[in-house]
Tab-separated table of N, CA and C in Angstrom:
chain	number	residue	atom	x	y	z
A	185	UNK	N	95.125	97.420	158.597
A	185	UNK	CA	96.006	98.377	159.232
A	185	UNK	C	97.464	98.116	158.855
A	186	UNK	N	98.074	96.855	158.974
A	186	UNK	CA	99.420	96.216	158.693
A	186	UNK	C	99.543	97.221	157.289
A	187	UNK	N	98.711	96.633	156.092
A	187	UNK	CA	98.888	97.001	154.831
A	187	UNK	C	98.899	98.982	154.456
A	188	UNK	N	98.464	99.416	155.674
A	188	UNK	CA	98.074	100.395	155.439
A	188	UNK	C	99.976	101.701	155.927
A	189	UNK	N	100.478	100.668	157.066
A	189	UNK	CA	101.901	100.853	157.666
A	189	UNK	C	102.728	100.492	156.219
A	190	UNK	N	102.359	99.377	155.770
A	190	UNK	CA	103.528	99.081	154.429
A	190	UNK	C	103.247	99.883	153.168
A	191	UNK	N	102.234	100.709	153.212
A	191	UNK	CA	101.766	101.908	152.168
A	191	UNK	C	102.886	102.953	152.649
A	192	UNK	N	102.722	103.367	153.896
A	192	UNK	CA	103.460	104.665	154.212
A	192	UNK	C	104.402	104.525	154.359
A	193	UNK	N	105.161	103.367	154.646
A	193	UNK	CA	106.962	103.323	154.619
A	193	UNK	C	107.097	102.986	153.530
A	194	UNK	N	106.494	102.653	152.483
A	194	UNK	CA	107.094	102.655	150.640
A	194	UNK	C	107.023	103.925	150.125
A	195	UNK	N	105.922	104.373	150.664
A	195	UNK	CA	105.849	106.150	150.491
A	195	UNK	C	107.165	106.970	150.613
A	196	UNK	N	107.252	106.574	152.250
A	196	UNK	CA	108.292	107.549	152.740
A	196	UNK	C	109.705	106.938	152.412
A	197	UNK	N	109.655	105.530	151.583
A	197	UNK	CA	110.948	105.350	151.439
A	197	UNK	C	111.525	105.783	150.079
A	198	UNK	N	110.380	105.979	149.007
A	198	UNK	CA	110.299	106.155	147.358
A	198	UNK	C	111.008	107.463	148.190
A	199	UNK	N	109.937	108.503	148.480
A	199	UNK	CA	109.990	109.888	148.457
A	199	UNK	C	111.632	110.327	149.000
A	200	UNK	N	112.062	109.467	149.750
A	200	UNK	CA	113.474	109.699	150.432
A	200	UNK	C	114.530	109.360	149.104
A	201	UNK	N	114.722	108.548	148.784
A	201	UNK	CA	115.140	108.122	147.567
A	201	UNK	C	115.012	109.268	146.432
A	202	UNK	N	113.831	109.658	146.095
A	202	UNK	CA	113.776	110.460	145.357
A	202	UNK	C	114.477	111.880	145.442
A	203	UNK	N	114.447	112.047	146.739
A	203	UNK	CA	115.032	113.516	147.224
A	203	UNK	C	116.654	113.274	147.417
A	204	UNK	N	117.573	111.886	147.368
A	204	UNK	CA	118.490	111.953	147.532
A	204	UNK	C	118.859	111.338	148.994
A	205	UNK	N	117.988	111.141	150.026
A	205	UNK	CA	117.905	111.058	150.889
A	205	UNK	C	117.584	109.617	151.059
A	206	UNK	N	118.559	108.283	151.216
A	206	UNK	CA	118.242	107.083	151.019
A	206	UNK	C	118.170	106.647	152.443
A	207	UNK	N	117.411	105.150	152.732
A	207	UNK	CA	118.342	104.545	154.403
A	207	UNK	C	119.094	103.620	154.458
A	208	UNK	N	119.883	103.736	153.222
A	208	UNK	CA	120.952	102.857	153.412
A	208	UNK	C	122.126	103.541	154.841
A	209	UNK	N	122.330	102.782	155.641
A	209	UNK	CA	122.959	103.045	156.810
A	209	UNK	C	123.942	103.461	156.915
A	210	UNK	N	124.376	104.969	157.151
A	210	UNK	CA	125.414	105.459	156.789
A	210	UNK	C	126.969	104.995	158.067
A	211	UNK	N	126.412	104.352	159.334
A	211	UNK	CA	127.013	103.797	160.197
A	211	UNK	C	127.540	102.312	159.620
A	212	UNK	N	127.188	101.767	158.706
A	212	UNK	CA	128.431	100.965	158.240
A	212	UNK	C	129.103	100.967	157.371
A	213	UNK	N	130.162	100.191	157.381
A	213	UNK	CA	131.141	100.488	156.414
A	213	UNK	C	131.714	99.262	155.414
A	214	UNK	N	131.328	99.289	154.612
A	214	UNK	CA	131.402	98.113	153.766
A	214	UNK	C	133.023	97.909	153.048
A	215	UNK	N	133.352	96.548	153.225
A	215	UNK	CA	134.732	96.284	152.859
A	215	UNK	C	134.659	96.935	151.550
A	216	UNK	N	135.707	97.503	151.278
A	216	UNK	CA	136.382	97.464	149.725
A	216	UNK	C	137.275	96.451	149.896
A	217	UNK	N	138.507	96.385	150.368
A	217	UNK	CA	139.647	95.346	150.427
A	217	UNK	C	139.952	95.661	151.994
A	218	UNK	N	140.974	94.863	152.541
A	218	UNK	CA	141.397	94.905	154.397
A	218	UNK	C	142.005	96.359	154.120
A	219	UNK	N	142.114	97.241	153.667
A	219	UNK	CA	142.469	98.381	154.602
A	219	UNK	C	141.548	99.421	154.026
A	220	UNK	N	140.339	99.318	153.549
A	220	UNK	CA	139.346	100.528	153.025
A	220	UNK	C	137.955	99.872	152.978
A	221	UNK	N	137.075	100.911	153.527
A	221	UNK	CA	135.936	100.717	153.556
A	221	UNK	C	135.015	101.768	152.978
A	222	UNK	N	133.835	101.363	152.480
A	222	UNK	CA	132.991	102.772	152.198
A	222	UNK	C	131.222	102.701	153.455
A	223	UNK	N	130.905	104.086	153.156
A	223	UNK	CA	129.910	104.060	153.779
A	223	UNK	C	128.521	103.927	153.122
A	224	UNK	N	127.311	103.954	153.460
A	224	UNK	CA	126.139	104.208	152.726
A	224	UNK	C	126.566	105.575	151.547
A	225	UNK	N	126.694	106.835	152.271
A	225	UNK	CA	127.019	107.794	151.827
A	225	UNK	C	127.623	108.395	150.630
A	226	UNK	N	128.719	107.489	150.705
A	226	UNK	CA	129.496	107.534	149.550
A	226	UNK	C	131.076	107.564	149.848
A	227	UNK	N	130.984	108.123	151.130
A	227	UNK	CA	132.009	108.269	151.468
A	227	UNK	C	133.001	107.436	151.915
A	228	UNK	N	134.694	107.089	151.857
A	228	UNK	CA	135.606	106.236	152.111
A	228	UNK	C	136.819	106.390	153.019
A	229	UNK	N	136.793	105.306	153.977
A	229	UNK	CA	137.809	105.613	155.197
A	229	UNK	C	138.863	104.709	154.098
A	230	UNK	N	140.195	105.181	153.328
A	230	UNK	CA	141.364	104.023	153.114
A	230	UNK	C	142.079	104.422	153.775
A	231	UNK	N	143.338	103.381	154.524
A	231	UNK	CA	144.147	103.324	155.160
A	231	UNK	C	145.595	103.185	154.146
A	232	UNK	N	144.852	103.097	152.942
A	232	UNK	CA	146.088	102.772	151.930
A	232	UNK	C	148.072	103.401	152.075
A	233	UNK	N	147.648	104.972	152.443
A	233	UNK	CA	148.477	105.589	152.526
A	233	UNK	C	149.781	104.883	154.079
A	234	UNK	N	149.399	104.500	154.592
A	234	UNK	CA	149.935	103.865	155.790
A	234	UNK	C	150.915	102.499	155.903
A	235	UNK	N	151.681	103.209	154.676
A	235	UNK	CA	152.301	101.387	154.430
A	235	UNK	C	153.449	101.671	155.527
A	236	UNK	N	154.098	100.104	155.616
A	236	UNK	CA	155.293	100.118	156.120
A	236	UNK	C	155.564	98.509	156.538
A	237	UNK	N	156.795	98.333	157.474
A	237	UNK	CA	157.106	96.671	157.192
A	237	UNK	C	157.889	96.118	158.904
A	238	UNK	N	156.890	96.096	159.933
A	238	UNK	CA	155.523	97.035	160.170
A	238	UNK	C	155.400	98.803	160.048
A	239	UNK	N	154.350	99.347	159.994
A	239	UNK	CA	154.207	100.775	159.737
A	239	UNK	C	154.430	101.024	161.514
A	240	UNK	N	153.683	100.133	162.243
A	240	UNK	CA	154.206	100.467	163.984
A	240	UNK	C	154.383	99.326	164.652
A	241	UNK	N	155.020	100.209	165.377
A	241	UNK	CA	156.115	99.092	166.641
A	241	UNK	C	155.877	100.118	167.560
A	242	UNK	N	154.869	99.068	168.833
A	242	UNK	CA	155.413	99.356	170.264
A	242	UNK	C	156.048	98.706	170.888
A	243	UNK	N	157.117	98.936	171.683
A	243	UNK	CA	158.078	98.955	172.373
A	243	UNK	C	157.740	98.859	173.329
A	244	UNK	N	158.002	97.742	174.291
A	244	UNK	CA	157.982	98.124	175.987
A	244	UNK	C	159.042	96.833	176.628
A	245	UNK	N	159.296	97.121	178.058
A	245	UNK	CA	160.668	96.108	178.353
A	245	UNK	C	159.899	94.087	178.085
A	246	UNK	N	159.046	94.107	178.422
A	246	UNK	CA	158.206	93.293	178.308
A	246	UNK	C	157.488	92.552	177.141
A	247	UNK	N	156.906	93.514	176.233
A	247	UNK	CA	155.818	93.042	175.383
A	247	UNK	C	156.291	93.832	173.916
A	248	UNK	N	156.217	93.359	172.981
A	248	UNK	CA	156.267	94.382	171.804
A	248	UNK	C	155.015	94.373	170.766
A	249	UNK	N	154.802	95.442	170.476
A	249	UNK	CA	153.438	94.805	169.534
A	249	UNK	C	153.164	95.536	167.868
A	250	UNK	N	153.542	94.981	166.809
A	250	UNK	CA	153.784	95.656	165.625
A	250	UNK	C	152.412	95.539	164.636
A	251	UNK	N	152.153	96.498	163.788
A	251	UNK	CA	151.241	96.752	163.195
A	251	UNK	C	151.336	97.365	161.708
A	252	UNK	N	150.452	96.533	160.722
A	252	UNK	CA	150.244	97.116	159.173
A	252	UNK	C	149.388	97.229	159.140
A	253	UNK	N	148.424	98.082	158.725
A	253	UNK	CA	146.549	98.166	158.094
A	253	UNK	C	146.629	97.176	157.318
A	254	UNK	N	147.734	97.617	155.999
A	254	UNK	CA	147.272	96.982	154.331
A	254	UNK	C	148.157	96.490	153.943
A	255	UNK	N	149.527	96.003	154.691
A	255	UNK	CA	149.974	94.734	153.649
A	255	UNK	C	150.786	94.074	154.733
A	256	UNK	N	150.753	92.209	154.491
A	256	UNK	CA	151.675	91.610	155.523
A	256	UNK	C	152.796	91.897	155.722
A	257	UNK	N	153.223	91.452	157.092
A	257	UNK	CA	155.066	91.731	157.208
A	257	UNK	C	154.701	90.654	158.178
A	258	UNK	N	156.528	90.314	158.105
A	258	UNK	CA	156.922	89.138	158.864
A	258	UNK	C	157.994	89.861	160.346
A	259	UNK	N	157.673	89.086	161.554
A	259	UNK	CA	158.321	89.604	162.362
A	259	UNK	C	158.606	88.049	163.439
A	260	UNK	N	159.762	87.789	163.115
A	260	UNK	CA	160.178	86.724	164.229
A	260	UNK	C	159.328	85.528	163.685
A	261	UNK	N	158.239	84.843	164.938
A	261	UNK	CA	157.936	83.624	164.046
A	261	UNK	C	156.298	84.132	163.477
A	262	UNK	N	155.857	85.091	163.439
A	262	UNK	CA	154.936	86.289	163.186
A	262	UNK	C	155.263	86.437	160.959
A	263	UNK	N	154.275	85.158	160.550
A	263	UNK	CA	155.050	85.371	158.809
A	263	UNK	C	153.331	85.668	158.439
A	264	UNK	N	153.570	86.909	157.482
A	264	UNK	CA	152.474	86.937	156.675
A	264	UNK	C	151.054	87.418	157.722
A	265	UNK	N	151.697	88.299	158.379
A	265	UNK	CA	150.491	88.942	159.626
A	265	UNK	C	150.564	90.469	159.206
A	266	UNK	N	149.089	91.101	160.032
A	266	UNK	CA	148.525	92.315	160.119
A	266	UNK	C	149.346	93.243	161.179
A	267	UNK	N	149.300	92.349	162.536
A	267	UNK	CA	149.488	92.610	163.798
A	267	UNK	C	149.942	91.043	164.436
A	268	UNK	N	151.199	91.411	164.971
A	268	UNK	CA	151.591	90.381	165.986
A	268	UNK	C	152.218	91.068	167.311
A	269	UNK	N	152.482	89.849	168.047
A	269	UNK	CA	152.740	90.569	170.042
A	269	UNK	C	153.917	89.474	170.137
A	270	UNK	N	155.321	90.110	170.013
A	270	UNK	CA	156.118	89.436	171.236
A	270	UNK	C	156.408	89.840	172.239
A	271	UNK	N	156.089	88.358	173.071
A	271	UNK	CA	156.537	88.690	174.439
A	271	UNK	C	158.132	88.051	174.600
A	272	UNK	N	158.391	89.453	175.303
A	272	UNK	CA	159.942	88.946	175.627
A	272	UNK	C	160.377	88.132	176.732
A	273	UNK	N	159.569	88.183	177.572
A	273	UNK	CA	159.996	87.056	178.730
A	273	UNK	C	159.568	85.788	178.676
A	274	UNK	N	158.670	85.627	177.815
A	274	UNK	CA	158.605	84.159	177.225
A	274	UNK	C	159.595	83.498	176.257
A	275	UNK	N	160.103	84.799	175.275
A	275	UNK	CA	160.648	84.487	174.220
A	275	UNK	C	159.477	83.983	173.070
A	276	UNK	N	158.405	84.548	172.941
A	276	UNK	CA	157.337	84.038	172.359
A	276	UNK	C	156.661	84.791	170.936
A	277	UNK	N	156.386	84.441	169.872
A	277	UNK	CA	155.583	85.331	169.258
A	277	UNK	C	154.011	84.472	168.688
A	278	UNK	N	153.164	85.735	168.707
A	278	UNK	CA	151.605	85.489	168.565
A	278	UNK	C	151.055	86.248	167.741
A	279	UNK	N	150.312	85.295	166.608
A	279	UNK	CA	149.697	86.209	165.647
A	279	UNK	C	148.384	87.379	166.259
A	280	UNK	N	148.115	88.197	166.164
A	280	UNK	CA	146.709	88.780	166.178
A	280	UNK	C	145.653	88.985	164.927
A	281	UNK	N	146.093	88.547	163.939
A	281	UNK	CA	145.577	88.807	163.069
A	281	UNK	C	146.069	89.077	161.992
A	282	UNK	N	145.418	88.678	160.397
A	282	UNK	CA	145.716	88.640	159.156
A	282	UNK	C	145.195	89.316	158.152
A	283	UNK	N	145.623	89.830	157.344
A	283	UNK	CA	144.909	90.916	156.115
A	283	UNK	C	143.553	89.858	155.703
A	284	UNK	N	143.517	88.985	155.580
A	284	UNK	CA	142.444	88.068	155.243
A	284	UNK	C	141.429	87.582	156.215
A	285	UNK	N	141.774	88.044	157.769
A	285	UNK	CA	140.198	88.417	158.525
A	285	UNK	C	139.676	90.088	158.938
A	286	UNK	N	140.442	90.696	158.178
A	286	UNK	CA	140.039	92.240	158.017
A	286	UNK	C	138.707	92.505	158.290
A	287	UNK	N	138.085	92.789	159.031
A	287	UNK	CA	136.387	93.746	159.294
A	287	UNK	C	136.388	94.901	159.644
A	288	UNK	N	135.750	95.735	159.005
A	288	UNK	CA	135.274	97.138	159.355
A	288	UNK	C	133.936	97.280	160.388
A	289	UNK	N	133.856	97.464	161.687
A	289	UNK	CA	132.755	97.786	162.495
A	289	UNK	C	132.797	98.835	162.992
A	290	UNK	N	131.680	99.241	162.573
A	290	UNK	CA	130.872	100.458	163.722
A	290	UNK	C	130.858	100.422	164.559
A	291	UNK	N	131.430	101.433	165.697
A	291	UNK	CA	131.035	101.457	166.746
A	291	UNK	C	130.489	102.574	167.497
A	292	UNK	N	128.790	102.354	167.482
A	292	UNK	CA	127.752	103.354	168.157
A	292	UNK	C	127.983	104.078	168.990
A	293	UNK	N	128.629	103.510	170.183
A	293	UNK	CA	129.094	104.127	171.214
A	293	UNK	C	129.794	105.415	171.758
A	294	UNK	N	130.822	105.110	170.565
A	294	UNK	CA	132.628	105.799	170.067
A	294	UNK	C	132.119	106.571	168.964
A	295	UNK	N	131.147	106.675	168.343
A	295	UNK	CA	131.278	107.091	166.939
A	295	UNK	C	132.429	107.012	166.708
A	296	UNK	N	132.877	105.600	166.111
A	296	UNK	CA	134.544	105.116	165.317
A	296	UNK	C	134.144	104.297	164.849
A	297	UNK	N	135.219	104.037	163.730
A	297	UNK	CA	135.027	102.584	163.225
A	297	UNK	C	136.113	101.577	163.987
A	298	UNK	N	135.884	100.534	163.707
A	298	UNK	CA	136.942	99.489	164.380
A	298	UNK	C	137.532	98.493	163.394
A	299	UNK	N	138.674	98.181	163.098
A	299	UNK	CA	138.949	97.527	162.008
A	299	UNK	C	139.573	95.833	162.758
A	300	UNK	N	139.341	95.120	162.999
A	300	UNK	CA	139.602	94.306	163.540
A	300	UNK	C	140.218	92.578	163.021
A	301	UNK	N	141.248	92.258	163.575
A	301	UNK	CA	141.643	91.069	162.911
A	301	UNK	C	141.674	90.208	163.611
A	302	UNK	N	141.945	88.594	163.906
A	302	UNK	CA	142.109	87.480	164.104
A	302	UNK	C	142.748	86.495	163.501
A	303	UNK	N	142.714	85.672	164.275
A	303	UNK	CA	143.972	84.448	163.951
A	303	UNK	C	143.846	83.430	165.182
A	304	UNK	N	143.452	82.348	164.572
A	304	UNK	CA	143.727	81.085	165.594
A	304	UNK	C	144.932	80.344	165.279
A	305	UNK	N	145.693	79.814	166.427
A	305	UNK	CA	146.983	79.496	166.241
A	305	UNK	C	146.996	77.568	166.286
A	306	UNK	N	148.036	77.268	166.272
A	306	UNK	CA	147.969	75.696	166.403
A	306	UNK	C	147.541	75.278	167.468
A	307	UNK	N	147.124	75.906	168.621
A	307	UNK	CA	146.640	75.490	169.625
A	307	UNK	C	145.015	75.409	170.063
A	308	UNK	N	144.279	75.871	168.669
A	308	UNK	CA	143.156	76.165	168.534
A	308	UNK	C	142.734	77.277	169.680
A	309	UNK	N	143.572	78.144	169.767
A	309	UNK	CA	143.543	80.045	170.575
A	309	UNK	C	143.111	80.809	170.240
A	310	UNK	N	142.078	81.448	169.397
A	310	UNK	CA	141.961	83.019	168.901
A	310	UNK	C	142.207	84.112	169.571
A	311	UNK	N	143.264	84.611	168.951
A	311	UNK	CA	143.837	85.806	168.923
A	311	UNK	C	142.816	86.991	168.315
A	312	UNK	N	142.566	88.021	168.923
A	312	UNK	CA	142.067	89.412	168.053
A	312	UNK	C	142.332	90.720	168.882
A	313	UNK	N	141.919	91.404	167.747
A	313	UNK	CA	143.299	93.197	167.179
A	313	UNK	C	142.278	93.879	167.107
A	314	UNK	N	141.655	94.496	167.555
A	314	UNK	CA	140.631	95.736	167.706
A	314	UNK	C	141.721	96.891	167.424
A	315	UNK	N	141.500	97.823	166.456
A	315	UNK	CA	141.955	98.566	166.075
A	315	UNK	C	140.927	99.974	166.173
A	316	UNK	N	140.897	100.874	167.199
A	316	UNK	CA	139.565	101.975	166.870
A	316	UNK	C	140.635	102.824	165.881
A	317	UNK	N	139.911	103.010	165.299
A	317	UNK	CA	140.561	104.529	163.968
A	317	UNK	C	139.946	105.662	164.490
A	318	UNK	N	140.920	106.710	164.826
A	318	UNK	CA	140.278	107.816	165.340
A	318	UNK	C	140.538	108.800	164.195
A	319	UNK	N	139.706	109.572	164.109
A	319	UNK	CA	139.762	110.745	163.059
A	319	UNK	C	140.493	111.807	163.381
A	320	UNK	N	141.797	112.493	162.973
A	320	UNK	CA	142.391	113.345	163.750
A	320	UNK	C	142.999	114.536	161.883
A	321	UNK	N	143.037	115.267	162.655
A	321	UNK	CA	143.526	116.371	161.480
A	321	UNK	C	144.990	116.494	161.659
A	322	UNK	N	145.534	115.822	162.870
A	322	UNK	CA	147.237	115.890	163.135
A	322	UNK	C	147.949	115.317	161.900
A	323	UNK	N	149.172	115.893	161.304
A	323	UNK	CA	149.881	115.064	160.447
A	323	UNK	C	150.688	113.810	160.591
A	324	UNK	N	150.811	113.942	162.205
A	324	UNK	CA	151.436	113.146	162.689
A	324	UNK	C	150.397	111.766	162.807
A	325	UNK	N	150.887	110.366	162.670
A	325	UNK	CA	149.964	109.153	163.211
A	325	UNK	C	150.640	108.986	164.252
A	326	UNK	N	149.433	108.326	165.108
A	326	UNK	CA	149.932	107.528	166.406
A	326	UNK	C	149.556	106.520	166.526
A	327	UNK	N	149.683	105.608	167.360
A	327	UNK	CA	149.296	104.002	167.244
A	327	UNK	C	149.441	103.882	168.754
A	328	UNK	N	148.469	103.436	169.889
A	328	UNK	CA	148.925	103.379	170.955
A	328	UNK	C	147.848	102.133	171.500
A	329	UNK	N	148.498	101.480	172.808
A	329	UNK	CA	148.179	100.399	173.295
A	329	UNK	C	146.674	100.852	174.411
A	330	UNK	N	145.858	100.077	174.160
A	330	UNK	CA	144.486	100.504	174.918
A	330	UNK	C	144.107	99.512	176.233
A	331	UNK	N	145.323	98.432	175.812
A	331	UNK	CA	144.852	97.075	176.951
A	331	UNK	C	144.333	95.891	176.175
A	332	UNK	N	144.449	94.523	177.160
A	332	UNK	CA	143.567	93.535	176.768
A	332	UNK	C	142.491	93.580	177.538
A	333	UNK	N	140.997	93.144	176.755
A	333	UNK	CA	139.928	93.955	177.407
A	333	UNK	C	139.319	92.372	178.075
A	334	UNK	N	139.667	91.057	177.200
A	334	UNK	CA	139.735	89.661	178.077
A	334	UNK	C	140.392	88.733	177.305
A	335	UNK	N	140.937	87.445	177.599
A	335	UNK	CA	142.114	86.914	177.702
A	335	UNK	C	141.932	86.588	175.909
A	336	UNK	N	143.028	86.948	175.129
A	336	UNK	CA	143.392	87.497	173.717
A	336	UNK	C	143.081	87.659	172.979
A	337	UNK	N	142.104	89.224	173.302
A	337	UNK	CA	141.450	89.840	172.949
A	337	UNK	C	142.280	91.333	173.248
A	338	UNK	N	143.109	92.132	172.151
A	338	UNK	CA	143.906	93.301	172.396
A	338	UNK	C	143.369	94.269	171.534
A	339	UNK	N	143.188	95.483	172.584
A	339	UNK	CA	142.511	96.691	172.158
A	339	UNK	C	143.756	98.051	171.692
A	340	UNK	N	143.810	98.405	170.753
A	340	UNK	CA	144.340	99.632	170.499
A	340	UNK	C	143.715	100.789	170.076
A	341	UNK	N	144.690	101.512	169.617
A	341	UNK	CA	144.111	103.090	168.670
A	341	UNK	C	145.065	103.292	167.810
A	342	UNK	N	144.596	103.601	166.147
A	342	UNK	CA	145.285	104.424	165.806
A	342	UNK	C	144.608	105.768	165.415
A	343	UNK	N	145.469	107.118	165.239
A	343	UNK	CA	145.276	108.252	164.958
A	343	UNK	C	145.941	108.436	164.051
A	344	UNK	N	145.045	109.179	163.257
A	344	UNK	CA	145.498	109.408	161.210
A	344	UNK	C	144.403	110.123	161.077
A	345	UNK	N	144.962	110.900	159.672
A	345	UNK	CA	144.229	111.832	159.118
A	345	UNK	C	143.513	110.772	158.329
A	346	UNK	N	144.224	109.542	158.114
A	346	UNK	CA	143.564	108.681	156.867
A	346	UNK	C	142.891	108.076	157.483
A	347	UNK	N	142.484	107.928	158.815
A	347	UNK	CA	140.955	107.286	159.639
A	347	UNK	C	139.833	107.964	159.442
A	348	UNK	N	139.990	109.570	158.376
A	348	UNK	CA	138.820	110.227	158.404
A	348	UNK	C	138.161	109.703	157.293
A	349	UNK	N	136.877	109.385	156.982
A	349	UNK	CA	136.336	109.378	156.080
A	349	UNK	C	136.489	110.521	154.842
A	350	UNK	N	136.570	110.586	153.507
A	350	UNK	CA	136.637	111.422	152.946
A	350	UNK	C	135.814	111.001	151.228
A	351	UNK	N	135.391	111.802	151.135
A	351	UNK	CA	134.085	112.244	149.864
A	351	UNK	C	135.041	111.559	148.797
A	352	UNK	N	134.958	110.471	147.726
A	352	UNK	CA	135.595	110.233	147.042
A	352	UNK	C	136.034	111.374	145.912
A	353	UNK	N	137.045	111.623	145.219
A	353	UNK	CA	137.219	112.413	143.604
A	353	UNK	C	136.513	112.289	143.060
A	354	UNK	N	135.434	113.225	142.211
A	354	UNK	CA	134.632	113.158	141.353
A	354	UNK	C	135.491	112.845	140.365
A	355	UNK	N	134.607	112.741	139.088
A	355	UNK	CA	135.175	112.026	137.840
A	355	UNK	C	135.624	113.518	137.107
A	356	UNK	N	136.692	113.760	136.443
A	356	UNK	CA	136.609	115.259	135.708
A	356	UNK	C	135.972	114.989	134.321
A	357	UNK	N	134.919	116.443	134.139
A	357	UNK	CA	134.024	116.406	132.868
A	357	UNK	C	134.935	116.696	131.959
A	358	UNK	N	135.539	116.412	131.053
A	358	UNK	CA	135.958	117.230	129.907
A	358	UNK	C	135.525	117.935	128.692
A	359	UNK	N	133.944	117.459	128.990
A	359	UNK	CA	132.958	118.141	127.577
A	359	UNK	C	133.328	119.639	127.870
């Protein structure tokens, strides 16, 4: 019986394959580099377009919290980070994360992806940057604060057109 189950899912997996129709999992998203990922599909979320030195800064009397997808910036004692948090009533700054712990995750729930970073500090602390990418057709980006969801562990959002997945450029034929 076993052998007879591993007949029909080679069946149905050739025949899927054959039709174009693979199961490679179109819910994840496989690194290209820290700010682009692709899917089973074919298709690619890059964040490339989103530079800046940070691209965002929130502001509040209290807390500030700055952000790049795809390339480091330095902010205060914050050198060579993704995302860092000063707090102003400490006088303090804290990494959240580095282009070099970059992950792309799925998240089932949200249908989003989550791009997420980390950083342990000299105090042996991990810090992490949940980033959901929301898919939005606005021209405008937004970047907004979602909370810490438990102790430094910080949740945001950003909104971009460049969080949408999009069908790569075909190659042009010239024959």
């Amino acid at each position: 019986m076993q052998s007879e189950y591993y007949l029909l899912y080679f069946t149905v997996y050739v025949f899927s394959c054959v039709s174009g129709n693979t199961f490679i999992p179109s819910k994840t998203c496989y690194i290209i580099h820290s700010c682009a990922c692709s899917f089973g599909n074919g298709s690619v979320l890059d964040l490339s377009a989103l530079v800046g030195n940070p691209r965002f800064t929130l502001d509040d009397p209290q807390v500030e919290y700055a952000y790049n997808p795809c390339t480091d910036f330095s902010m205060g004692e914050c050198t060579n980070v993704s995302a860092c948090q000063y707090l102003r009533y400490e006088d303090t700054y804290h990494i959240l994360g580095d282009q070099e712990s970059a992950a792309f995750v799925f998240d089932t729930d949200n249908e989003m992806v989550i791009l997420t970073y980390y950083k342990q500090d000299t105090y042996g602390k991990i810090r992490t940057a949940n980033i959901q990418l929301h898919c939005t057709t606005d021209m405008t980006d937004s970047f907004i604060y979602l909370g810490q969801h438990k102790q430094l562990y910080f949740k945001f959002r950003l909104s971009s057109r460049h969080c949408c997945p999009m069908q790569p450029r075909s190659a042009i034929n010239w024959s």
